[in-house]
Coordinates of C-alpha atoms and ligand atoms in Angstrom, one line a residue:
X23 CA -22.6 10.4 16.0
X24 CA -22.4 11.9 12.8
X25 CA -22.4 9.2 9.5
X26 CA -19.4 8.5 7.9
X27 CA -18.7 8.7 4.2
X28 CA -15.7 6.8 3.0
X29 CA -14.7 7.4 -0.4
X30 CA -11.7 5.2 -2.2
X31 CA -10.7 4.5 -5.9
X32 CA -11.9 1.1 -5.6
X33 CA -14.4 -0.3 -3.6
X34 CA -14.7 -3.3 -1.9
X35 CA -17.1 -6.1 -2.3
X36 CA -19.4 -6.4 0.9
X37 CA -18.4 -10.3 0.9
X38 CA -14.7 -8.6 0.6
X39 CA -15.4 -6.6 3.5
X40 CA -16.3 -10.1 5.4
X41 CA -13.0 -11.2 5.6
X42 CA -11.3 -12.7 2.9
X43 CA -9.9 -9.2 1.8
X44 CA -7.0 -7.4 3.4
X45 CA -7.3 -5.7 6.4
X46 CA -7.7 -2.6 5.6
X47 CA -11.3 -3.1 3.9
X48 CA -12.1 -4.3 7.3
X49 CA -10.8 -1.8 9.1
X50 CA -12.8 1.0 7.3
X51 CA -15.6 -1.6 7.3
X52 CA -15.4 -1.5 11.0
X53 CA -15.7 2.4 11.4
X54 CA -18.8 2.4 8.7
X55 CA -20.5 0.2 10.4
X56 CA -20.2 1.9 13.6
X57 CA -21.7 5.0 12.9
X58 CA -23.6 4.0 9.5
X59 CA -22.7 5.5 6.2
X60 CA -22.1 5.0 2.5
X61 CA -18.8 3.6 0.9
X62 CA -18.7 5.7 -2.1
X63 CA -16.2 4.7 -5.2
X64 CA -15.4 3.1 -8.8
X65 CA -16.4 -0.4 -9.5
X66 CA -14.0 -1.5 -11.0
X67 CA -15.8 -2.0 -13.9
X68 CA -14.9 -0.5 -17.7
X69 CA -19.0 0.4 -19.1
X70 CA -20.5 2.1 -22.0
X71 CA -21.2 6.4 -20.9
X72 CA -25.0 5.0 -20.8
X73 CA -24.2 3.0 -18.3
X74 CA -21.8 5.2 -16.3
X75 CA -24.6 8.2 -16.4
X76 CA -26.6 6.3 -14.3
X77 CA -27.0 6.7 -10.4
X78 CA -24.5 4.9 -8.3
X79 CA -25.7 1.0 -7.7
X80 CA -26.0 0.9 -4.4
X81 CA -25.9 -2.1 -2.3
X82 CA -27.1 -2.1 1.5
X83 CA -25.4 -4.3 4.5
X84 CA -27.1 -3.6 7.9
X85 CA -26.4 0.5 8.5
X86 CA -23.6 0.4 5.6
X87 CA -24.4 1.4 1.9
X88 CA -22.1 0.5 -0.9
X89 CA -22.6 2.8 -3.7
X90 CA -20.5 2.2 -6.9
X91 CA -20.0 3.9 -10.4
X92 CA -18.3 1.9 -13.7
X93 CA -16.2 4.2 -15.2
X94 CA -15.8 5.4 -19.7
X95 CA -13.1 3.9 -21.0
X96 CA -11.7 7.3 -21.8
X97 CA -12.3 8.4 -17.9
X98 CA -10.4 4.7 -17.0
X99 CA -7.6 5.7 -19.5
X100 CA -6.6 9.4 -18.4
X101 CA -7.8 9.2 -14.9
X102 CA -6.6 5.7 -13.3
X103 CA -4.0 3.9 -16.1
X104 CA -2.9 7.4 -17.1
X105 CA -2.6 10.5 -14.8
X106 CA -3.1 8.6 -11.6
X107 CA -1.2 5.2 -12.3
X108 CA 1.6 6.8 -15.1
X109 CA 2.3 10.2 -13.3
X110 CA 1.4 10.5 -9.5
X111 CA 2.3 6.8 -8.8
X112 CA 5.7 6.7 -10.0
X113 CA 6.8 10.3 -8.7
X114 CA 5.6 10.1 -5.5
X115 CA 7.9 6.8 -5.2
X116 CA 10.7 9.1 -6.2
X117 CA 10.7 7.5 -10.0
X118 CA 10.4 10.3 -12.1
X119 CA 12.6 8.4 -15.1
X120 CA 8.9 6.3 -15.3
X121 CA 6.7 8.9 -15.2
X122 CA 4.4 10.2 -18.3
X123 CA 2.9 13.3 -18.3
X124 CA 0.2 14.1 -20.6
X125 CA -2.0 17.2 -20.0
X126 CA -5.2 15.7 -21.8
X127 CA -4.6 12.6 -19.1
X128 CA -4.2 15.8 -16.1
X129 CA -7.2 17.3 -17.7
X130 CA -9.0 13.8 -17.3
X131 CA -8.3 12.7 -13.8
X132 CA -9.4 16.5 -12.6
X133 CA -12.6 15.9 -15.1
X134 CA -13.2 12.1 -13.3
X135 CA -13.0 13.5 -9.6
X136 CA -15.2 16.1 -10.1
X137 CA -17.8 13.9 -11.7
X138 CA -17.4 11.4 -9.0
X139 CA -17.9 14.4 -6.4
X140 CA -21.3 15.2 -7.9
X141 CA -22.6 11.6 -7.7
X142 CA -21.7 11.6 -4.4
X143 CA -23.3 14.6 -3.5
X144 CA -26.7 13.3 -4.1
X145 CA -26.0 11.0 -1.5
X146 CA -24.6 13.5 0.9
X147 CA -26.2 14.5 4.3
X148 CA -25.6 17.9 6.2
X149 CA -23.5 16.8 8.9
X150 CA -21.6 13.7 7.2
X151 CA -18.2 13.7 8.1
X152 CA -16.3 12.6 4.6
X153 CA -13.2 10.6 4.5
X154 CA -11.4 10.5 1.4
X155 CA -8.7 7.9 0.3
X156 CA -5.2 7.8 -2.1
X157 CA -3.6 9.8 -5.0
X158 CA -6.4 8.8 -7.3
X159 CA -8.7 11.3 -5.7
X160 CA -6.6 14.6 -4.5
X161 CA -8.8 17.2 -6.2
X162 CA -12.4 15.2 -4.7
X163 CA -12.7 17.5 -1.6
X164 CA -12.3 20.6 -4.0
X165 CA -14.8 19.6 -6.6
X166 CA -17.1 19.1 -4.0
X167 CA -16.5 22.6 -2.7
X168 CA -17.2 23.9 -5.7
X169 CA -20.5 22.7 -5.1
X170 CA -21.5 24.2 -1.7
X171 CA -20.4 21.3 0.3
X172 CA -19.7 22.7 3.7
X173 CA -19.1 19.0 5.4
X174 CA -15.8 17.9 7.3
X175 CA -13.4 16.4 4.7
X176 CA -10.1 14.5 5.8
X177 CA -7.8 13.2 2.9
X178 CA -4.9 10.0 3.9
X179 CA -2.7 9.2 1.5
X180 CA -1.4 6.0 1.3
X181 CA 1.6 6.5 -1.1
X182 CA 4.7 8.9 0.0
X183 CA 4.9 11.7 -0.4
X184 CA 7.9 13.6 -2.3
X185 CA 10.3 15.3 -1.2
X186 CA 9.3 19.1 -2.9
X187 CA 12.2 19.0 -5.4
X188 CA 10.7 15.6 -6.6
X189 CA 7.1 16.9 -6.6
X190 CA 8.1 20.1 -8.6
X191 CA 8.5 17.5 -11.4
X192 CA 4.9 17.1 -11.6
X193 CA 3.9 20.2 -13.9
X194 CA 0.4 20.9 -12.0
X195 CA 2.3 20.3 -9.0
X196 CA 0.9 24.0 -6.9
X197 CA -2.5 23.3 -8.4
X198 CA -2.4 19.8 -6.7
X199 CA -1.1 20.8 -3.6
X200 CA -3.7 23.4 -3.4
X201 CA -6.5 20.7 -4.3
X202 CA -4.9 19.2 -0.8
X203 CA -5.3 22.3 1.3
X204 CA -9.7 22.0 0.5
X205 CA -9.7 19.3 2.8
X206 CA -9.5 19.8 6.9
X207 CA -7.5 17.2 7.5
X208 CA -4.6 15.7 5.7
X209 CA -2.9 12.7 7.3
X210 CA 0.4 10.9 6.1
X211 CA 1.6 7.4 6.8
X212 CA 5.7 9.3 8.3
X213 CA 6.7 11.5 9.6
X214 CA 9.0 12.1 6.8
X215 CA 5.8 12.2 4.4
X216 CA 4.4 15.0 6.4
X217 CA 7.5 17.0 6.8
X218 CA 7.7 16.6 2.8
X219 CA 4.6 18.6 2.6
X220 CA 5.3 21.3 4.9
X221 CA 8.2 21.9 3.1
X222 CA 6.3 22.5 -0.3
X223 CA 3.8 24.7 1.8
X224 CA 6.4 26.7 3.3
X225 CA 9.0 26.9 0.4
X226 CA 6.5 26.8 -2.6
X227 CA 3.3 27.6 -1.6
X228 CA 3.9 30.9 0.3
X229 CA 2.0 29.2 3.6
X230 CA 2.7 28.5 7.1
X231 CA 3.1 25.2 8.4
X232 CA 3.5 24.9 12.7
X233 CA 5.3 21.9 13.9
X234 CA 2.1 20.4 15.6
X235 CA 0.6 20.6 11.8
X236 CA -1.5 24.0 11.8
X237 CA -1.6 24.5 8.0
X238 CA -2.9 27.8 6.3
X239 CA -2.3 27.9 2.6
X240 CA -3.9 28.8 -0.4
X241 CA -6.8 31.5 1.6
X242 CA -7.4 28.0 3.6
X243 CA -6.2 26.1 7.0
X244 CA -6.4 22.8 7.5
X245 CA -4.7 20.3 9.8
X246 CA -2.2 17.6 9.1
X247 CA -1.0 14.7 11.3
X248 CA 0.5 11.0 11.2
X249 CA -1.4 8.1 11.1
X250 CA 0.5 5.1 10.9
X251 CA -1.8 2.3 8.9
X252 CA -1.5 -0.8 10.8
X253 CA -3.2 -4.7 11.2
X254 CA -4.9 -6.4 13.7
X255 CA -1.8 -8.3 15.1
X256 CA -3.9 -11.0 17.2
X257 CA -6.4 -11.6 14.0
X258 CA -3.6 -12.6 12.1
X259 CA -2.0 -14.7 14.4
X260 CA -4.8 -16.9 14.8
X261 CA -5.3 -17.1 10.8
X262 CA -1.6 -18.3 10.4
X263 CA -1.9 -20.7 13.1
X264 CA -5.1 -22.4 12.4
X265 CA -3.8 -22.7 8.3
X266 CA -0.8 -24.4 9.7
X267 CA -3.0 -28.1 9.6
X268 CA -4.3 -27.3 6.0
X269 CA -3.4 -29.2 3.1
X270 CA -1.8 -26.4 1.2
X271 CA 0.6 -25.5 3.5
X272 CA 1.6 -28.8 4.8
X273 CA 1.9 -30.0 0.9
X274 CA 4.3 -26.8 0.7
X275 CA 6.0 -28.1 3.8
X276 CA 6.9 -31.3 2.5
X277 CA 7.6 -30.2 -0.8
X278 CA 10.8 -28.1 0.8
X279 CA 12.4 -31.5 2.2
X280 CA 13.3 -29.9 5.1
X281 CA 15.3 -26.5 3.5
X282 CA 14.4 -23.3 4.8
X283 CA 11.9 -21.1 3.8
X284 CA 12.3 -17.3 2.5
X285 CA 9.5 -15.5 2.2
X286 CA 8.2 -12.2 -0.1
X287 CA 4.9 -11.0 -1.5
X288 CA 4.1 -7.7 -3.2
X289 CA 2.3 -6.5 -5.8
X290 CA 3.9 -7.3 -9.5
X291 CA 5.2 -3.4 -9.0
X292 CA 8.7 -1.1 -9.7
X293 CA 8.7 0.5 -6.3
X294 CA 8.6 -3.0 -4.5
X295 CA 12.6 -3.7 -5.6
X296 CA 11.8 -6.8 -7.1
X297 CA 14.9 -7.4 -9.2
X298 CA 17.2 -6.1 -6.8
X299 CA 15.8 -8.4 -4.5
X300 CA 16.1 -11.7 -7.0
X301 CA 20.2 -10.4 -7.7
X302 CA 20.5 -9.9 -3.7
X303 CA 19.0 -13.7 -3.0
X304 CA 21.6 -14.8 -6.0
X305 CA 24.5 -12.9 -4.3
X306 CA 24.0 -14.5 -1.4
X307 CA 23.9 -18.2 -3.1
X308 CA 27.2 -17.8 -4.7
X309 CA 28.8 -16.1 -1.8
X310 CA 27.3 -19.1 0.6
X311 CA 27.4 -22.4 -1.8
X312 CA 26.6 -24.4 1.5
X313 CA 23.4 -22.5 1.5
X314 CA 22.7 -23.8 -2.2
X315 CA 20.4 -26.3 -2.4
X316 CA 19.0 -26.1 1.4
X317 CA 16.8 -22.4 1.4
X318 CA 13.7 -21.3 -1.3
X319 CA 12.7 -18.3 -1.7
X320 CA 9.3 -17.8 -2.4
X321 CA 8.3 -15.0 -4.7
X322 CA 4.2 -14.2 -4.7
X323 CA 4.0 -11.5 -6.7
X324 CA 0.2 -10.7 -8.7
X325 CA 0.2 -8.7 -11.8
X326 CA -1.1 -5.1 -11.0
X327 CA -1.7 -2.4 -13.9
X328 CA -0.7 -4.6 -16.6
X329 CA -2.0 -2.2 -18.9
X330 CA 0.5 0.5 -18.0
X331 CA 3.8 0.3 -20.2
X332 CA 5.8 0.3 -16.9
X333 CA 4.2 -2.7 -15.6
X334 CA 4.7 -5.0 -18.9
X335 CA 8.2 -4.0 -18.1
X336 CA 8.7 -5.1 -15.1
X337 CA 7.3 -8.2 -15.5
X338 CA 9.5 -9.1 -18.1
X339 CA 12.2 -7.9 -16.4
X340 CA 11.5 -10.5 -13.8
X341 CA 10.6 -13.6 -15.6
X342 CA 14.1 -13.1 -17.1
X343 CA 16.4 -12.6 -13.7
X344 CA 14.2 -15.5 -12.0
X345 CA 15.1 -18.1 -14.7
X346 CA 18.6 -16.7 -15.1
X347 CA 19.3 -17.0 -11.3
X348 CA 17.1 -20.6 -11.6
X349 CA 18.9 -21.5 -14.5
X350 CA 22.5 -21.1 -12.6
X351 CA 21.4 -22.7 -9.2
X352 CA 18.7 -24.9 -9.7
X353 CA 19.3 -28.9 -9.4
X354 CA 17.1 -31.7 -11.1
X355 CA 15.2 -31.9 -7.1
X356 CA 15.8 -28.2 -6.8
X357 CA 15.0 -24.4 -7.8
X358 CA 15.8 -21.8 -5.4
X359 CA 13.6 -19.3 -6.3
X360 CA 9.5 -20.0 -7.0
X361 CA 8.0 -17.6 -8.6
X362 CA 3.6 -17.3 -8.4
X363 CA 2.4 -14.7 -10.3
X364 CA -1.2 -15.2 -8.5
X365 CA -3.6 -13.8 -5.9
X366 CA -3.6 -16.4 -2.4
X367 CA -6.3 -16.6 0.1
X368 CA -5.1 -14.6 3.2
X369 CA -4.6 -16.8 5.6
X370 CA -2.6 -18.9 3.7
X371 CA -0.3 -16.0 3.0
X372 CA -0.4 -15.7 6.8
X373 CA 0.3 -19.6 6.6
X374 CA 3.2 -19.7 4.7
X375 CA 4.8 -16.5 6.6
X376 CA 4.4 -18.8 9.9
X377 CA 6.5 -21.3 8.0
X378 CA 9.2 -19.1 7.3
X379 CA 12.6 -18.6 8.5
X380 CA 12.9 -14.9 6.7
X381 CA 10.3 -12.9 5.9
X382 CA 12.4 -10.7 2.7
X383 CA 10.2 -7.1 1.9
X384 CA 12.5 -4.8 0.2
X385 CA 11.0 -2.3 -1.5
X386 CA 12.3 0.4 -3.0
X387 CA 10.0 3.2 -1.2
X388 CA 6.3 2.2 0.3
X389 CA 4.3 4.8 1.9
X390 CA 4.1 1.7 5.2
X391 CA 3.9 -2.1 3.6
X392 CA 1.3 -4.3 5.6
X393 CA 3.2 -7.2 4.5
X394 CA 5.9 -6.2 7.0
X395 CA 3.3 -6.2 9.6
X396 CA 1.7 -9.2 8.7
X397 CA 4.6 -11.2 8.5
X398 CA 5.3 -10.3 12.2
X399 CA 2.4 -11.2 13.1
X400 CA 1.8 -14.3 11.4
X401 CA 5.0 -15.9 13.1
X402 CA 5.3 -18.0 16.1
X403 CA 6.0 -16.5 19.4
X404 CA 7.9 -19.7 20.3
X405 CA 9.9 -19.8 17.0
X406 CA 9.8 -16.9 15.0
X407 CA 11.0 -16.2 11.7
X408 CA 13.4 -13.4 11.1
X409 CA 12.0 -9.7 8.9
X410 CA 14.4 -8.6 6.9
X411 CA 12.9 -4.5 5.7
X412 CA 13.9 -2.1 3.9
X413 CA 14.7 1.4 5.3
X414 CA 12.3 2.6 2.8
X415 CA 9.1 1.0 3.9
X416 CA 7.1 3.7 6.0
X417 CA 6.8 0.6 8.6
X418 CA 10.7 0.5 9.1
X419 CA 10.5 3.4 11.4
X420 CA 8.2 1.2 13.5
X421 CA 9.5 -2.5 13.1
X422 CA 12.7 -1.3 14.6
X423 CA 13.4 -5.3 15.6
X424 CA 13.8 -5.7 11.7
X425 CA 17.1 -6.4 10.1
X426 CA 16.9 -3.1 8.2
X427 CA 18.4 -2.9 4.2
X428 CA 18.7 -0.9 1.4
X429 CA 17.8 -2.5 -0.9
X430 CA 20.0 -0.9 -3.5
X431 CA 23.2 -2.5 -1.7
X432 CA 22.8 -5.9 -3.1
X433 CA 26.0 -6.9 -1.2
X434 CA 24.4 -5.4 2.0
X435 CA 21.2 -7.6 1.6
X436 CA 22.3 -10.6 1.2
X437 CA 24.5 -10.1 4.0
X438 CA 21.4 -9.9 5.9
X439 CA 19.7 -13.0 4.1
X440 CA 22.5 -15.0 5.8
X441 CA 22.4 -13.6 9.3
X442 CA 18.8 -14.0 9.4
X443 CA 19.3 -17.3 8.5
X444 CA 21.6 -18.1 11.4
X445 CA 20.2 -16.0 13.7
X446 CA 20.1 -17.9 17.5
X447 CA 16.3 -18.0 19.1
X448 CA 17.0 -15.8 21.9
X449 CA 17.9 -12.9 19.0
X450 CA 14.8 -13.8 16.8
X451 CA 12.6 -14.1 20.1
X452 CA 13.8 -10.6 21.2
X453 CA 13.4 -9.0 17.3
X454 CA 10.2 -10.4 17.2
X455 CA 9.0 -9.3 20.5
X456 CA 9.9 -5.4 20.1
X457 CA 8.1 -5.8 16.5
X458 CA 5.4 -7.1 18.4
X459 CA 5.1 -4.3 20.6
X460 CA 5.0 -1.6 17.9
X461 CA 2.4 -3.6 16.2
X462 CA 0.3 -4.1 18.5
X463 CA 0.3 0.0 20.0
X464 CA -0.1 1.3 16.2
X465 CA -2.9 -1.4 15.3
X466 CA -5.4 -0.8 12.3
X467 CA -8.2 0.4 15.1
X468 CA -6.1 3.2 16.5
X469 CA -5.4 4.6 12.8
X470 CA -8.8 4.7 11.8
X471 CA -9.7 5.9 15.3
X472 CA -7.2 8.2 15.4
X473 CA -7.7 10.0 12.1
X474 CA -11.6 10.0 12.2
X475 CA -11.2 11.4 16.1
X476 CA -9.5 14.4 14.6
X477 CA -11.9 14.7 11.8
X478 CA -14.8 14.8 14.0
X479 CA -13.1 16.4 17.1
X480 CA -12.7 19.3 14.5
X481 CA -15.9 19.7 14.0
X482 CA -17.0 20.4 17.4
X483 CA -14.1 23.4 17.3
Ligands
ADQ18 P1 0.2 -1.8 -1.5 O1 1.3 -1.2 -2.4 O2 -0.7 -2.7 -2.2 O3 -0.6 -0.8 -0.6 P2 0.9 -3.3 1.0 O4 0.9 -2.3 2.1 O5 2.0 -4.3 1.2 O6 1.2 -2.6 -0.4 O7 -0.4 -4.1 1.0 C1 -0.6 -5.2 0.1 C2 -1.8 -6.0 0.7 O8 -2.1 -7.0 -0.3 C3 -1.3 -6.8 1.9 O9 -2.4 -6.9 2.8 C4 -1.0 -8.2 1.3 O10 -1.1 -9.3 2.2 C5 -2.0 -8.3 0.2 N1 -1.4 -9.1 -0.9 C6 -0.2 -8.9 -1.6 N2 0.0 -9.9 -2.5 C7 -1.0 -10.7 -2.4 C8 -1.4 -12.0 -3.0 N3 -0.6 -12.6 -3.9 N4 -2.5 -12.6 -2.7 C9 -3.3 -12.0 -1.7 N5 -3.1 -10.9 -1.1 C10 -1.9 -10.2 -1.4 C11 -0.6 0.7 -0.5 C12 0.7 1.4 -0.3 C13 1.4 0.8 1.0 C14 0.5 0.9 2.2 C15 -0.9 0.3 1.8 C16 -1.9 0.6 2.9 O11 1.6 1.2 -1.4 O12 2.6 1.4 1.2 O13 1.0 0.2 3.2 O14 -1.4 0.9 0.6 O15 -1.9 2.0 3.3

């Protein structure tokens, strides 16, 4: 089998890989360690150019090699906080009103991925097969083309992707696109996401697009399919069961005093419909005053990109509607809605979603949401808690045992908030059950399978 080369924005730890991260580090763990490769990316770290001219650090774990750059703070400033995190992130989640365009910034994150390709080459063996990651790196497989490189490149985004009259907004928006059609494969988290594209191909790019995801484009053909990012469902389950006993969660448990339990965690981000989730939970208290005082939501929400302007914003934003809703409903033994700005150990996320009567993810658009699919999994066969989604999250078109939202109608959503609440077992057992199902057919295995199958199948065309 040929080696696989995995290349993300960020790389994970190898103790990260052993566990304590999220799933999907383990997941691509998984595959590199099956075949042997290199997990190829930025640090994380901010370093002097010195520094960031040197070779990769590489670090080795059995058959797998971690090899990791620090990045200038100019290249950190135009390629990730600027073009990456204040352009593609917010217009690909349909929020152009947020996004910044700066050519220098453009001119930067193409600069960055190019630079990042020819450290990588140096690493590169004839017949590795290269899998490519996110919005950060769209132009990688064409900078390494550039060079000569002949390998199999596949590209998954893990963001949505617009809709073409959303994407035109992006003013290198055919020169991005084209960056796309350099790699062989190009997989998307919807259907919708991949229809989005062969729109663009079709109405903007002069290309052909088949139904089965034939692409050519741009002098090039290439391949695109689904892969729906999943979990490992019975992993999970076992991690929320076994934190049940632990200290944490039973002082949690006690601390309610027998109310019920909400549940929502997200990154501190605009697309995860944050606010109109904290006015939806205060709809519902003052529509249901025998609710008030007897259910918590739980808010875990870590600050991401706090040095993006957006970001500031949105945190502030969300101090103030949690105190004002706190303010009007709390009682001197009582606050309704608790707010932790941190990062929690996984499997006493998993824990406290076991605990819950209503698991609340509403963004505003998510290319799938793993905290959907965790919280199914994290619940209690016998008992379980209630997922109330939005019908924006990629994984609503697969957790179709969801109470689905949108999570603009506040009215709508807290609607839903109540009949979760009161929902009989034999309803929850049969929601939860056809979640399960879905889960369990789409798991993490078959989408890193799946997509490095077609990636490598390919190949042998
Ligand atoms: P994210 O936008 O980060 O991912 P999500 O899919 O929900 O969104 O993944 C977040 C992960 O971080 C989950 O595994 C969650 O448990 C974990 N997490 C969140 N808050 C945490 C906290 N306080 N402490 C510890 N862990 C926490 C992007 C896309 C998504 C897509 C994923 C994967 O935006 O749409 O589903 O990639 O493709």
């Amino acid at each position: 089998m040929s080696r696989l080369v995995v290349v993300s924005n960020r790389v994970a730890t190898p103790t990260e890989t052993k566990g304590s991260a999220g799933g999907l580090a383990v997941g691509v763990f998984g595959a590199l360690k099956d075949s042997g490769g290199v997990w190829f990316g930025w640090s994380g770290d901010v370093v002097s150019e010195t520094v960031a001219n040197q070779g990769p650090k590489l670090e080795r774990d059995g058959a797998v090699t971690f090899a990791t750059v620090g990045l200038p703070k100019k290249d950190y400033d135009q390629y990730y906080r600027g073009f990456s995190n204040a352009m593609l992130w917010p217009v690909f989640h349909y929020r152009n009103d947020l996004a910044v365009y700066d050519r220098d910034e453009y001119a930067g994150y193409r600069r960055v991925n190019a630079w990042l390709a020819h450290k990588l080459i140096k690493l590169l063996e004839p017949d590795d097969i290269i899998w490519v990651h996110d919005y950060h790196l769209i132009p990688f497989a064409e900078a390494l083309r550039s060079a000569g490189i002949k390998n199999r490149i596949g590209f998954f985004l893990h963001i949505p992707f617009p809709s073409p009259q959303i994407l035109l907004n992006i003013p290198p928006h055919e020169e991005l696109v084209k960056s796309l059609c350099c790699y062989d494969v190009v997989g998307f988290q919807t259907e919708r996401d991949r229809i989005a594209f062969h729109d663009y191909i079709v109405r903007h790019a002069h290309g052909t697009a088949t139904p089965d995801g034939h692409i050519e484009a741009f002098g090039r053909t290439l391949k695109t399919s689904v892969y729906r990012i999943g979990v490992f469902p019975d992993e999970i389950a076992e991690q929320a069961e076994r934190g049940e006993a632990r200290q944490d969660v039973m002082d949690l448990k006690q601390s309610l005093e027998g109310r019920k339990l909400i549940m929502s965690v997200d990154r501190l981000d605009y697309s995860k419909g944050l606010v109109e989730r904290f006015r939806a939970f205060e709809h519902f208290l003052e529509k249901s005053p025998e609710w008030r005082g007897n259910v918590t939501l739980v808010q875990i929400a870590p600050p991401t990109r706090a040095d993006v302007e957006t970001y500031q914003q949105i945190r502030q934003n969300l101090e103030y509607e949690a105190g004002r809703i706190n303010g009007r409903y709390s009682g001197l033994d009582y606050t309704p809605i608790r707010y932790l700005n941190q990062r929690y150990d996984r499997w006493k996320l998993m824990s406290l979603f076991r605990e819950s009567q209503v698991g609340l993810v509403t963004p505003l658009r998510d290319g799938m949401n793993l905290v959907a699919k965790e919280y199914i999994a994290a619940q209690n066969p016998d008992d379980p808690g209630v997922l109330v989604l939005s019908q924006f999250a990629g994984a609503a078109d697969e957790m179709t045992g969801a109470m689905m939202v949108n999570p603009h109608d506040i009215v709508g959503t807290s609607e839903a908030i109540a009949r979760a609440l009161a929902m009989p077992l034999a309803e929850r057992k049969q929601r939860y059950e056809t979640n399960m199902i879905a889960l369990r057919k789409h798991n993490l295995g078959v989408w890193r399978d799946d997509f490095l199958a077609d990636l490598r199948g390919d190949a042998k065309a």
